[in-house]
């Protein structure tokens, strides 16, 4: 069941992002397979473009206070495509944290409203961990 209020393009983008994340997880699980990681990166970035649009994607990645994160993220993608997947994934992870760190509290709030996921995130041991992650990410990078 798709979330309500999404256009068809945003639904396609959400699917691309999910497939991209799936390829990235498989690429890491299969000992940093270059092909899977490259496909995951391409699908993830394409999905973001479909979800928020090309103009807003460029504005997001190239804001002056996010240039460092964007450089590490896209540099990591380039390093994966060149053929050094472990170093590329490390660069991408750092860039992703710098870029998307401010979104984490909003993601946690959204996921807590999703029926099954919300119950899991509010479980006693998991709730304290998720609260700590959401609080730590609100500090500026």
C-alpha atoms as a printed R data frame, in Angstrom:
    type eleno elety resid chain resno      x      y       z
1   ATOM     1    CA   UNK     A     1  0.000  0.000   0.000
2   ATOM     2    CA   UNK     A     2  1.522  3.303  -1.108
3   ATOM     3    CA   UNK     A     3  1.450  6.334   1.140
4   ATOM     4    CA   UNK     A     4 -1.399  8.644   0.269
5   ATOM     5    CA   UNK     A     5 -0.766 11.952  -1.425
6   ATOM     6    CA   UNK     A     6  2.065 10.857  -3.712
7   ATOM     7    CA   UNK     A     7  1.994 11.513  -7.429
8   ATOM     8    CA   UNK     A     8  2.834  8.755  -9.887
9   ATOM     9    CA   UNK     A     9  6.308 10.216 -10.413
10  ATOM    10    CA   UNK     A    10  6.949 10.239  -6.650
11  ATOM    11    CA   UNK     A    11  5.777  6.623  -6.410
12  ATOM    12    CA   UNK     A    12  8.236  5.675  -9.145
13  ATOM    13    CA   UNK     A    13 10.944  7.617  -7.306
14  ATOM    14    CA   UNK     A    14 10.164  5.845  -4.048
15  ATOM    15    CA   UNK     A    15 10.457  2.519  -5.837
16  ATOM    16    CA   UNK     A    16 13.781  3.540  -7.375
17  ATOM    17    CA   UNK     A    17 15.133  4.659  -3.989
18  ATOM    18    CA   UNK     A    18 14.048  1.387  -2.376
19  ATOM    19    CA   UNK     A    19 15.573 -0.679  -5.186
20  ATOM    20    CA   UNK     A    20 18.734  1.433  -4.968
21  ATOM    21    CA   UNK     A    21 19.008  0.842  -1.237
22  ATOM    22    CA   UNK     A    22 18.371 -2.864  -1.843
23  ATOM    23    CA   UNK     A    23 21.172 -3.032  -4.406
24  ATOM    24    CA   UNK     A    24 23.479 -1.165  -2.017
25  ATOM    25    CA   UNK     A    25 22.721 -3.597   0.812
26  ATOM    26    CA   UNK     A    26 23.273 -6.570  -1.509
27  ATOM    27    CA   UNK     A    27 26.478 -5.028  -2.839
28  ATOM    28    CA   UNK     A    28 27.864 -4.656   0.686
29  ATOM    29    CA   UNK     A    29 26.614 -8.106   1.748
30  ATOM    30    CA   UNK     A    30 28.269 -9.718  -1.265
31  ATOM    31    CA   UNK     A    31 31.705 -8.421  -0.322
32  ATOM    32    CA   UNK     A    32 31.456 -4.990  -1.923
33  ATOM    33    CA   UNK     A    33 30.408 -6.067  -5.402
34  ATOM    34    CA   UNK     A    34 31.165 -3.139  -7.720
35  ATOM    35    CA   UNK     A    35 28.282 -3.750 -10.098
36  ATOM    36    CA   UNK     A    36 25.608 -3.919  -7.409
37  ATOM    37    CA   UNK     A    37 26.973 -0.860  -5.630
38  ATOM    38    CA   UNK     A    38 27.080  1.129  -8.875
39  ATOM    39    CA   UNK     A    39 23.478  0.160  -9.731
40  ATOM    40    CA   UNK     A    40 22.368  1.009  -6.216
41  ATOM    41    CA   UNK     A    41 23.965  4.443  -6.396
42  ATOM    42    CA   UNK     A    42 22.437  5.236  -9.775
43  ATOM    43    CA   UNK     A    43 18.970  4.072  -8.748
44  ATOM    44    CA   UNK     A    44 19.138  5.957  -5.436
45  ATOM    45    CA   UNK     A    45 20.091  9.283  -7.029
46  ATOM    46    CA   UNK     A    46 17.550  8.802  -9.843
47  ATOM    47    CA   UNK     A    47 14.874  8.048  -7.253
48  ATOM    48    CA   UNK     A    48 15.608 11.237  -5.350
49  ATOM    49    CA   UNK     A    49 15.297 13.158  -8.619
50  ATOM    50    CA   UNK     A    50 11.904 11.579  -9.263
51  ATOM    51    CA   UNK     A    51 10.653 12.220  -5.720
52  ATOM    52    CA   UNK     A    52 11.543 15.884  -5.326
53  ATOM    53    CA   UNK     A    53 12.251 16.907  -8.941
54  ATOM    54    CA   UNK     A    54 15.453 17.809 -10.755
55  ATOM    55    CA   UNK     A    55 15.567 21.468  -9.746
56  ATOM    56    CA   UNK     A    56 14.991 20.804  -6.058
57  ATOM    57    CA   UNK     A    57 17.510 17.931  -6.162
58  ATOM    58    CA   UNK     A    58 20.202 20.252  -7.523
59  ATOM    59    CA   UNK     A    59 19.277 22.903  -4.976
60  ATOM    60    CA   UNK     A    60 19.502 20.313  -2.184
61  ATOM    61    CA   UNK     A    61 22.885 18.885  -3.157
62  ATOM    62    CA   UNK     A    62 24.540 22.184  -4.055
63  ATOM    63    CA   UNK     A    63 23.620 24.413  -1.120
64  ATOM    64    CA   UNK     A    64 26.730 26.108   0.217
65  ATOM    65    CA   UNK     A    65 26.507 24.475   3.639
66  ATOM    66    CA   UNK     A    66 26.037 21.022   2.044
67  ATOM    67    CA   UNK     A    67 28.845 21.165  -0.508
68  ATOM    68    CA   UNK     A    68 31.185 19.143   1.709
69  ATOM    69    CA   UNK     A    69 28.641 16.335   2.067
70  ATOM    70    CA   UNK     A    70 27.800 16.441  -1.632
71  ATOM    71    CA   UNK     A    71 31.478 16.252  -2.573
72  ATOM    72    CA   UNK     A    72 32.017 13.204  -0.364
73  ATOM    73    CA   UNK     A    73 28.789 11.526  -1.539
74  ATOM    74    CA   UNK     A    74 29.383 12.003  -5.269
75  ATOM    75    CA   UNK     A    75 33.115 11.401  -4.820
76  ATOM    76    CA   UNK     A    76 32.258  8.084  -3.192
77  ATOM    77    CA   UNK     A    77 30.023  7.178  -6.124
78  ATOM    78    CA   UNK     A    78 32.850  8.040  -8.510
79  ATOM    79    CA   UNK     A    79 35.344  5.975  -6.507
80  ATOM    80    CA   UNK     A    80 32.942  2.980  -6.604
81  ATOM    81    CA   UNK     A    81 32.570  3.373 -10.363
82  ATOM    82    CA   UNK     A    82 36.352  3.560 -10.753
83  ATOM    83    CA   UNK     A    83 36.706  0.250  -8.950
84  ATOM    84    CA   UNK     A    84 37.539  0.844  -5.280
85  ATOM    85    CA   UNK     A    85 34.242 -0.122  -3.648
86  ATOM    86    CA   UNK     A    86 35.282 -0.190   0.023
87  ATOM    87    CA   UNK     A    87 36.803  3.290  -0.025
88  ATOM    88    CA   UNK     A    88 33.876  4.558  -2.104
89  ATOM    89    CA   UNK     A    89 31.279  3.219   0.323
90  ATOM    90    CA   UNK     A    90 33.098  4.803   3.258
91  ATOM    91    CA   UNK     A    91 33.140  8.162   1.451
92  ATOM    92    CA   UNK     A    92 29.462  7.798   0.535
93  ATOM    93    CA   UNK     A    93 28.469  6.954   4.108
94  ATOM    94    CA   UNK     A    94 30.212 10.029   5.458
95  ATOM    95    CA   UNK     A    95 28.705 12.212   2.728
96  ATOM    96    CA   UNK     A    96 25.244 10.762   3.359
97  ATOM    97    CA   UNK     A    97 25.496 11.450   7.061
98  ATOM    98    CA   UNK     A    98 26.523 15.057   6.434
99  ATOM    99    CA   UNK     A    99 23.831 15.543   3.777
100 ATOM   100    CA   UNK     A   100 20.906 13.716   5.351
101 ATOM   101    CA   UNK     A   101 21.744 14.087   9.046
102 ATOM   102    CA   UNK     A   102 19.199 16.866   9.492
103 ATOM   103    CA   UNK     A   103 16.442 14.706   8.001
104 ATOM   104    CA   UNK     A   104 16.848 11.843  10.497
105 ATOM   105    CA   UNK     A   105 14.565 13.321  13.205
106 ATOM   106    CA   UNK     A   106 11.837 13.857  10.605
107 ATOM   107    CA   UNK     A   107 12.260 10.308   9.308
108 ATOM   108    CA   UNK     A   108 11.981  8.922  12.837
109 ATOM   109    CA   UNK     A   109  8.798 10.930  13.458
110 ATOM   110    CA   UNK     A   110  7.306  9.678  10.168
111 ATOM   111    CA   UNK     A   111  8.288  6.053  10.798
112 ATOM   112    CA   UNK     A   112  6.760  6.148  14.269
113 ATOM   113    CA   UNK     A   113  3.397  6.881  12.629
114 ATOM   114    CA   UNK     A   114  3.609  3.873  10.295
115 ATOM   115    CA   UNK     A   115  1.544  1.071  11.893
116 ATOM   116    CA   UNK     A   116  3.957 -1.891  12.116
117 ATOM   117    CA   UNK     A   117  7.225  0.039  12.081
118 ATOM   118    CA   UNK     A   118  5.942  2.455  14.724
119 ATOM   119    CA   UNK     A   119  5.300 -0.390  17.159
120 ATOM   120    CA   UNK     A   120  8.810 -1.726  16.587
121 ATOM   121    CA   UNK     A   121 10.442  1.690  17.052
122 ATOM   122    CA   UNK     A   122  8.520  2.237  20.293
123 ATOM   123    CA   UNK     A   123  9.664 -1.066  21.837
124 ATOM   124    CA   UNK     A   124 11.516 -0.475  25.142
125 ATOM   125    CA   UNK     A   125 15.120 -1.174  24.064
126 ATOM   126    CA   UNK     A   126 14.769  0.188  20.557
127 ATOM   127    CA   UNK     A   127 12.987  3.394  21.623
128 ATOM   128    CA   UNK     A   128 15.944  4.638  23.699
129 ATOM   129    CA   UNK     A   129 18.361  3.933  20.844
130 ATOM   130    CA   UNK     A   130 16.185  5.644  18.215
131 ATOM   131    CA   UNK     A   131 15.599  8.637  20.512
132 ATOM   132    CA   UNK     A   132 19.356  9.019  20.945
133 ATOM   133    CA   UNK     A   133 19.954  8.877  17.190
134 ATOM   134    CA   UNK     A   134 17.208 11.429  16.523
135 ATOM   135    CA   UNK     A   135 18.524 13.785  19.221
136 ATOM   136    CA   UNK     A   136 22.187 13.503  18.135
137 ATOM   137    CA   UNK     A   137 21.355 14.299  14.519
138 ATOM   138    CA   UNK     A   138 19.737 17.634  15.415
139 ATOM   139    CA   UNK     A   139 23.117 19.160  16.225
140 ATOM   140    CA   UNK     A   140 24.622 21.041  13.259
141 ATOM   141    CA   UNK     A   141 27.424 19.357  11.341
